[in-house]
Coordinates of C-alpha atoms in Angstrom, one line a residue:
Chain W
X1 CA 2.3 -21.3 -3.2
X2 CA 4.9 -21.1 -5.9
X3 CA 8.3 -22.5 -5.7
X4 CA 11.2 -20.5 -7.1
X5 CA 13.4 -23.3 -8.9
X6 CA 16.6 -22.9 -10.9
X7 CA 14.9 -22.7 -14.1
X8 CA 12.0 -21.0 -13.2
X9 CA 11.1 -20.5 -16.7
X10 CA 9.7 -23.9 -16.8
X11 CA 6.6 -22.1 -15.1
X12 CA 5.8 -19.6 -18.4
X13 CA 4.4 -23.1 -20.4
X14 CA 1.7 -23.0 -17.6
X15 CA 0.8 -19.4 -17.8
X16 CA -3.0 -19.1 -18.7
X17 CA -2.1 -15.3 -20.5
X18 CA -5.9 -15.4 -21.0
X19 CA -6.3 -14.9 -17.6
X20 CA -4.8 -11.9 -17.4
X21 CA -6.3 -8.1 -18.5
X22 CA -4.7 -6.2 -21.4
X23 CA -2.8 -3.9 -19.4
X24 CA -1.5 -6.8 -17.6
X25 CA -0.5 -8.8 -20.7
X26 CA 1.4 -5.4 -22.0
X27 CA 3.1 -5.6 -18.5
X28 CA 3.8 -9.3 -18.4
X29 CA 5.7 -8.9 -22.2
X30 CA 7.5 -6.3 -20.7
X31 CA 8.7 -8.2 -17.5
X32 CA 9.8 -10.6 -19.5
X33 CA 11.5 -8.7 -22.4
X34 CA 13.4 -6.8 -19.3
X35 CA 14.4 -9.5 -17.5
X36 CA 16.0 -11.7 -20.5
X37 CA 18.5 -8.9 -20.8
X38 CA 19.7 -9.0 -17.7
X39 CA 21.7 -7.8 -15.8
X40 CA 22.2 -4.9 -18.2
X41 CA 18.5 -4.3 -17.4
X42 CA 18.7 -3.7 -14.4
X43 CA 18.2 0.0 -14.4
X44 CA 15.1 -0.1 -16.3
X45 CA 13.8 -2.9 -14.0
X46 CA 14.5 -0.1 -11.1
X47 CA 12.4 2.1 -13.2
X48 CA 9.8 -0.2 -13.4
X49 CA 9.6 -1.3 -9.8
X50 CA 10.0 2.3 -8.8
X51 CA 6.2 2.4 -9.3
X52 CA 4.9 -0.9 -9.0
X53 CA 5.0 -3.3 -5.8
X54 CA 4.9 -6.1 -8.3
X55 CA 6.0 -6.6 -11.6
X56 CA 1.9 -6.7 -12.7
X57 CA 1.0 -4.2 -10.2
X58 CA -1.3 -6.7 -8.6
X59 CA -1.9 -7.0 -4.9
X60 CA 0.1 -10.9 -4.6
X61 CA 2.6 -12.3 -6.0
X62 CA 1.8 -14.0 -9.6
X63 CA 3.9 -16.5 -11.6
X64 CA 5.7 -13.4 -13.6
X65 CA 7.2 -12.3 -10.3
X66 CA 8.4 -15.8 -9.8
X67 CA 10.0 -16.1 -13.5
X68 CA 11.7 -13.0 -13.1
X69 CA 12.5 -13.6 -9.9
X70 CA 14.6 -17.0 -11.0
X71 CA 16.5 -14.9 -13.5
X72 CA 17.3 -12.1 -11.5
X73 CA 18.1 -13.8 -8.4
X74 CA 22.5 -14.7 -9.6
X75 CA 22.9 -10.7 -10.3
X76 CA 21.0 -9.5 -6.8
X77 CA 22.7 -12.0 -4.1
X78 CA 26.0 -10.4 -5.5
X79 CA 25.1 -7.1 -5.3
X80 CA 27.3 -4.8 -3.3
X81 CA 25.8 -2.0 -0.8
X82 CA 26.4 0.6 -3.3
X83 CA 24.9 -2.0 -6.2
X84 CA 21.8 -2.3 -4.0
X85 CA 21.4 1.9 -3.5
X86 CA 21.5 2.2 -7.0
X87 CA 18.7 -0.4 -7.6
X88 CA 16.8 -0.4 -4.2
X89 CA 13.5 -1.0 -5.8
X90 CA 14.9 -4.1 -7.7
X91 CA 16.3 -5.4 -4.0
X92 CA 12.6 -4.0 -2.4
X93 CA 10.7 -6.6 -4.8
X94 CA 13.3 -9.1 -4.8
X95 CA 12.7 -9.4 -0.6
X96 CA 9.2 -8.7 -1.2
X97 CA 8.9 -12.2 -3.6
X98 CA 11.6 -14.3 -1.8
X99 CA 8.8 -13.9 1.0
X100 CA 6.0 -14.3 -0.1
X101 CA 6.9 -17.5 -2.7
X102 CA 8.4 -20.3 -1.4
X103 CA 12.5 -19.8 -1.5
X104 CA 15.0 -22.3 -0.3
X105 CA 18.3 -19.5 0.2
X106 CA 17.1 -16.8 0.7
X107 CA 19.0 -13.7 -0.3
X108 CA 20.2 -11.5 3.1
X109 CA 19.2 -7.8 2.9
X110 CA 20.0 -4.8 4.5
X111 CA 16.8 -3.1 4.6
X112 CA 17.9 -0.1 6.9
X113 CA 20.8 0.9 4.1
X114 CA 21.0 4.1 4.1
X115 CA 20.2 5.3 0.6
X116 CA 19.7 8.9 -0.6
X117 CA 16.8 10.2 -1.7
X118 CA 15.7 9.7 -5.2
X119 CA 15.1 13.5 -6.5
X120 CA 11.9 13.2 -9.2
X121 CA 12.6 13.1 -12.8
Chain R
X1 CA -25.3 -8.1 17.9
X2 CA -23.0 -6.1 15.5
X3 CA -21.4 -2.8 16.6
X4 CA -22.6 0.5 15.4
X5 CA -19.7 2.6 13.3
X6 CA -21.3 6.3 12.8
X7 CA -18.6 8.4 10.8
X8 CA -19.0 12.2 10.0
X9 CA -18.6 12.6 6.5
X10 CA -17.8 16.1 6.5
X11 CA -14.8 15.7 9.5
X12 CA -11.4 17.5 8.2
X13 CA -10.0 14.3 9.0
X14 CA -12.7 11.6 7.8
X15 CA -12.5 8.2 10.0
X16 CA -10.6 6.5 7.1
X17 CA -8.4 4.3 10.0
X18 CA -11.3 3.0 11.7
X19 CA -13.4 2.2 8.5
X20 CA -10.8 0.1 7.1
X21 CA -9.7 -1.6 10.8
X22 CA -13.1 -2.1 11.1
X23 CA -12.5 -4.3 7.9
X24 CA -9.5 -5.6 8.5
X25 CA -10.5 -6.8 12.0
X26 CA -13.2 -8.9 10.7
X27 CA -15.5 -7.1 13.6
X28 CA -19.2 -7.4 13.0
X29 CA -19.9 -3.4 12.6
X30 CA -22.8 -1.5 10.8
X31 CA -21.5 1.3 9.3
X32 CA -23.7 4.4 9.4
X33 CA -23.1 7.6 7.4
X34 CA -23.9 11.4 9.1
X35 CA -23.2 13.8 6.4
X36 CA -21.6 16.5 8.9
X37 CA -18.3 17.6 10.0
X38 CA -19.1 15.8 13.3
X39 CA -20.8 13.1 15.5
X40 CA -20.8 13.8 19.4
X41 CA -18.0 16.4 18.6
X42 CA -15.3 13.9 16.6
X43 CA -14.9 12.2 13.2
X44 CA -16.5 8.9 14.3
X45 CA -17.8 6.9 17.0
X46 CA -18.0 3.4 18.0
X47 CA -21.3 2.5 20.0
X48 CA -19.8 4.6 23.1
X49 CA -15.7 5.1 21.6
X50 CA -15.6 8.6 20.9
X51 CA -12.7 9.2 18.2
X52 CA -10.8 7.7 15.3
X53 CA -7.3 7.3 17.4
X54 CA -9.9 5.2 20.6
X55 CA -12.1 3.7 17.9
X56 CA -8.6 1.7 16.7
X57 CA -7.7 0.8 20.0
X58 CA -11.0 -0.8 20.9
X59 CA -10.6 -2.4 17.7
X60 CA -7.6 -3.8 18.8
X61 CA -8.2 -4.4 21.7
X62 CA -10.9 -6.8 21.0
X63 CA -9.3 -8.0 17.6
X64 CA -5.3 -8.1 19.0
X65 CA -4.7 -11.5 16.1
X66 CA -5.5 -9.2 13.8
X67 CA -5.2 -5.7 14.8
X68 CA -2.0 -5.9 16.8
X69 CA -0.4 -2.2 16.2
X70 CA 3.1 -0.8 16.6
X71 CA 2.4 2.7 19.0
X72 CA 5.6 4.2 16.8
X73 CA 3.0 3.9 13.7
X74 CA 0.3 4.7 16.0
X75 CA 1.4 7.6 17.4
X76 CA 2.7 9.1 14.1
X77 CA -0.6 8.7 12.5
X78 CA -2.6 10.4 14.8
X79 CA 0.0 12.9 16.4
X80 CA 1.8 14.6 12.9
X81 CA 0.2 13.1 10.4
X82 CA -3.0 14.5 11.3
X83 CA -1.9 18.1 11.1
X84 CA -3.0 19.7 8.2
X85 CA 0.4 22.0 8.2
X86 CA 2.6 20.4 5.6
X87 CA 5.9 22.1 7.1
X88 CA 5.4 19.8 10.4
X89 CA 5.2 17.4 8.5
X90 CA 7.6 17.3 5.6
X91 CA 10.7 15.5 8.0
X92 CA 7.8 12.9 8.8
X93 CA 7.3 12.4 5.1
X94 CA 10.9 12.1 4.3
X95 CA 11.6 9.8 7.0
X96 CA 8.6 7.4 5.6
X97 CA 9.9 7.9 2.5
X98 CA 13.4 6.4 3.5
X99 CA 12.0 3.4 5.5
X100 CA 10.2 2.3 2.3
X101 CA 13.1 2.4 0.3
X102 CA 13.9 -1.3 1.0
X103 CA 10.3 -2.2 2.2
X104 CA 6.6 -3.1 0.5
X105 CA 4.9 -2.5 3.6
X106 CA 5.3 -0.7 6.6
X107 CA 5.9 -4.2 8.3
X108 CA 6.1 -7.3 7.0
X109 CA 5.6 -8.6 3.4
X110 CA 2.1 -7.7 3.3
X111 CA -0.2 -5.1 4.4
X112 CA -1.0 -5.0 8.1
X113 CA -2.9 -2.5 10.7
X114 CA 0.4 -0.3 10.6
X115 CA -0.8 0.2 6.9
X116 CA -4.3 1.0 8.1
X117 CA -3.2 3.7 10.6
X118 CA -0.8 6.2 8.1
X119 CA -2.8 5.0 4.8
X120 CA -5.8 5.7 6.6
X121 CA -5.1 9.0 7.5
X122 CA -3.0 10.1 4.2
X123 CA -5.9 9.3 2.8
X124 CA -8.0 11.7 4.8
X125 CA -5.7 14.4 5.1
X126 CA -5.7 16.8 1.8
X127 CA -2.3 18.7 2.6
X128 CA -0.7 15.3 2.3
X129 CA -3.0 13.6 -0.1
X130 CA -1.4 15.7 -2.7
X131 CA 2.2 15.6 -2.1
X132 CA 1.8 11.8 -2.1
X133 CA 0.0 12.2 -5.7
X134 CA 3.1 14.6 -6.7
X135 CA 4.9 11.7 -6.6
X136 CA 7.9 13.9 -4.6
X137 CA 8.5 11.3 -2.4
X138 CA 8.8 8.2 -4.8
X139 CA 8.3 5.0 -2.1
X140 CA 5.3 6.8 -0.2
X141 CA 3.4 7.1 -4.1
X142 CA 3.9 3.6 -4.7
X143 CA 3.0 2.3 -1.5
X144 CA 0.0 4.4 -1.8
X145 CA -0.8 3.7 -4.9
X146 CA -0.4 -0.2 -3.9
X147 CA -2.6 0.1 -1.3
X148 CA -5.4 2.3 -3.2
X149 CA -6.0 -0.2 -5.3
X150 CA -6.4 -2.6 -2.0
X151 CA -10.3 -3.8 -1.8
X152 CA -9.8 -3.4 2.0
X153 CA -7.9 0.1 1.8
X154 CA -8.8 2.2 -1.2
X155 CA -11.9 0.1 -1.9
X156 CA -12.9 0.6 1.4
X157 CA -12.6 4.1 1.6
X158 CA -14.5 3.9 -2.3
X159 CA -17.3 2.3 -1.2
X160 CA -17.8 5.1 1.5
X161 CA -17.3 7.8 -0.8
X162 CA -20.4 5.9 -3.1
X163 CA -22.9 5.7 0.1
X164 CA -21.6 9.4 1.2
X165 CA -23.1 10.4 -2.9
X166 CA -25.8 8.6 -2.5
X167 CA -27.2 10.3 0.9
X168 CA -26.6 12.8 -0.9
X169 CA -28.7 12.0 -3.7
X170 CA -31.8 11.5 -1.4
X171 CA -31.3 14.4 1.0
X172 CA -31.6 16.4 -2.5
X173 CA -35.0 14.5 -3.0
X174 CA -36.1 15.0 -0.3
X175 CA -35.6 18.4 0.0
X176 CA -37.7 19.3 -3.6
X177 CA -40.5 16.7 -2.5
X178 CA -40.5 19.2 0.6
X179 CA -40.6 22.4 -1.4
X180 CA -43.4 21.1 -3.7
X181 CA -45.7 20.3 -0.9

């Protein structure tokens, strides 16, 4: 299981990239690329999650999740209400990986906020 | 001695929800194909379970570690979600839609029987099928998307399509051997 620490990024010098298909490599630059920018990314990080359980659009968890994870995690536990309407599918992953990886504090979520519904672009 | 899984492949609503709880169970079942709308009069049997909806029970019942359903999913599945008029179900849809809004899975943080029942039988129905793929209701597509690209959901339900194709395939050999003779 992987352990989300302060400095999460220490976990990228591991990363076999190898490992990962084409598609996923494109994705992984792109996590990544997003996530150093925060928070001002955070609307294209909705956009991205809008579509895609995790950030690689696997089926678990993989160490991606957890980097971004560590640098997203300051900007989503001070989100307000209307913060987390605005980017619900940044706060849906953000549950999603603080459950499924190892997290010490875990970020409280209100997952019956009543949001309204996101008209297709 | 393994259980015997008969599924119509014809059905208006194909046995998606038992095929993949079958799976999911970890019950030893043989799966076997009829290429008709129905066998015994419903979309699937279980040795002597007549139905999808009794077929998951059983399941359950015999499987509750890993088959333990909520009846609000259960009921939904089988009761709205089965009818193939999209007005009745359009509130349902939008009401899924909202739930997922804060949620990966329909409970928990990873994908469980509750899943199995509505994925299953989105997956079956056609009138639904495509306003999922219209992508009007954003959290349903990528749940459903998520959970296509499952080995146990949409691989599942692939792997079916493949041996439906393939009986197919024969039956068609079969039937010119027949003619030539």
């Amino acid at each position: 299981v992987l352990k989300i620490q302060p400095s999460n990024d220490d976990i990228l010098k591991e990363i076999k990239f190898e490992s990962f298909t084409a598609s996923q490599q494109a994705l992984i630059h792109q996590s990544l690329t997003l996530s150093s920018r925060l928070p001002e990314s955070l609307p294209e990080m909705n956009d991205v999650l809008r579509q895609s359980t995790y950030m690689l659009n696997t089926q678990k968890p993989t160490e991606i999740d957890s980097v971004v994870f560590g640098r997203a995690e300051r900007f989503v536990r001070k989100f307000s209400n209307e913060d987390a309407v605005t980017h619900r599918h940044v706060v849906r992953w953000a549950d999603l990986v603080q459950n499924r990886l190892k997290v010490d504090d875990k970020i409280a979520f209100e997952l019956d906020l009543a949001a309204p519904r996101e008209i297709k672009k | 001695m393994p259980q015997k899984l008969t599924v119509a492949s014809k059905a208006p609503l194909v046995a998606y929800p038992a095929l993949i709880a079958a799976q999911i169970a970890g019950a030893d079942v043989d799966v076997a194909i009829v290429d008709a709308a129905d066998v015994d009069g419903v979309p699937a049997t279980l040795d002597s379970v007549k139905g999808t909806d009794k077929i998951v029970e059983a399941l359950a019942a015999a499987h509750p570690a890993n088959l333990k359903y909520d009846s609000k999913w259960f009921d939904l599945a089988f009761g709205l979600f089965s009818s193939k008029n999209f007005k009745d179900i359009a509130p349902q849809l939008e009401q899924l839609n909202d739930f997922l809004n804060f949620r990966s899975y329909l409970s928990g943080y990873s994908a469980g029987v509750n899943d199995v029942l509505i994925w299953g039988v989105l997956r079956a129905n056609g009138v639904l099928g495509a306003a999922v793929k219209s992508g009007t209701y954003v959290n349903i597509t990528r749940w459903y998307n998520h959970l296509d690209q499952n080995v146990k959901f949409g691989g599942a339900v692939q792997d079916f399509l493949n041996s439906v194709q393939d009986l197919r395939k024969q039956a068609k050999v079969g039937q010119k051997k027949e003619s030539k003779a």
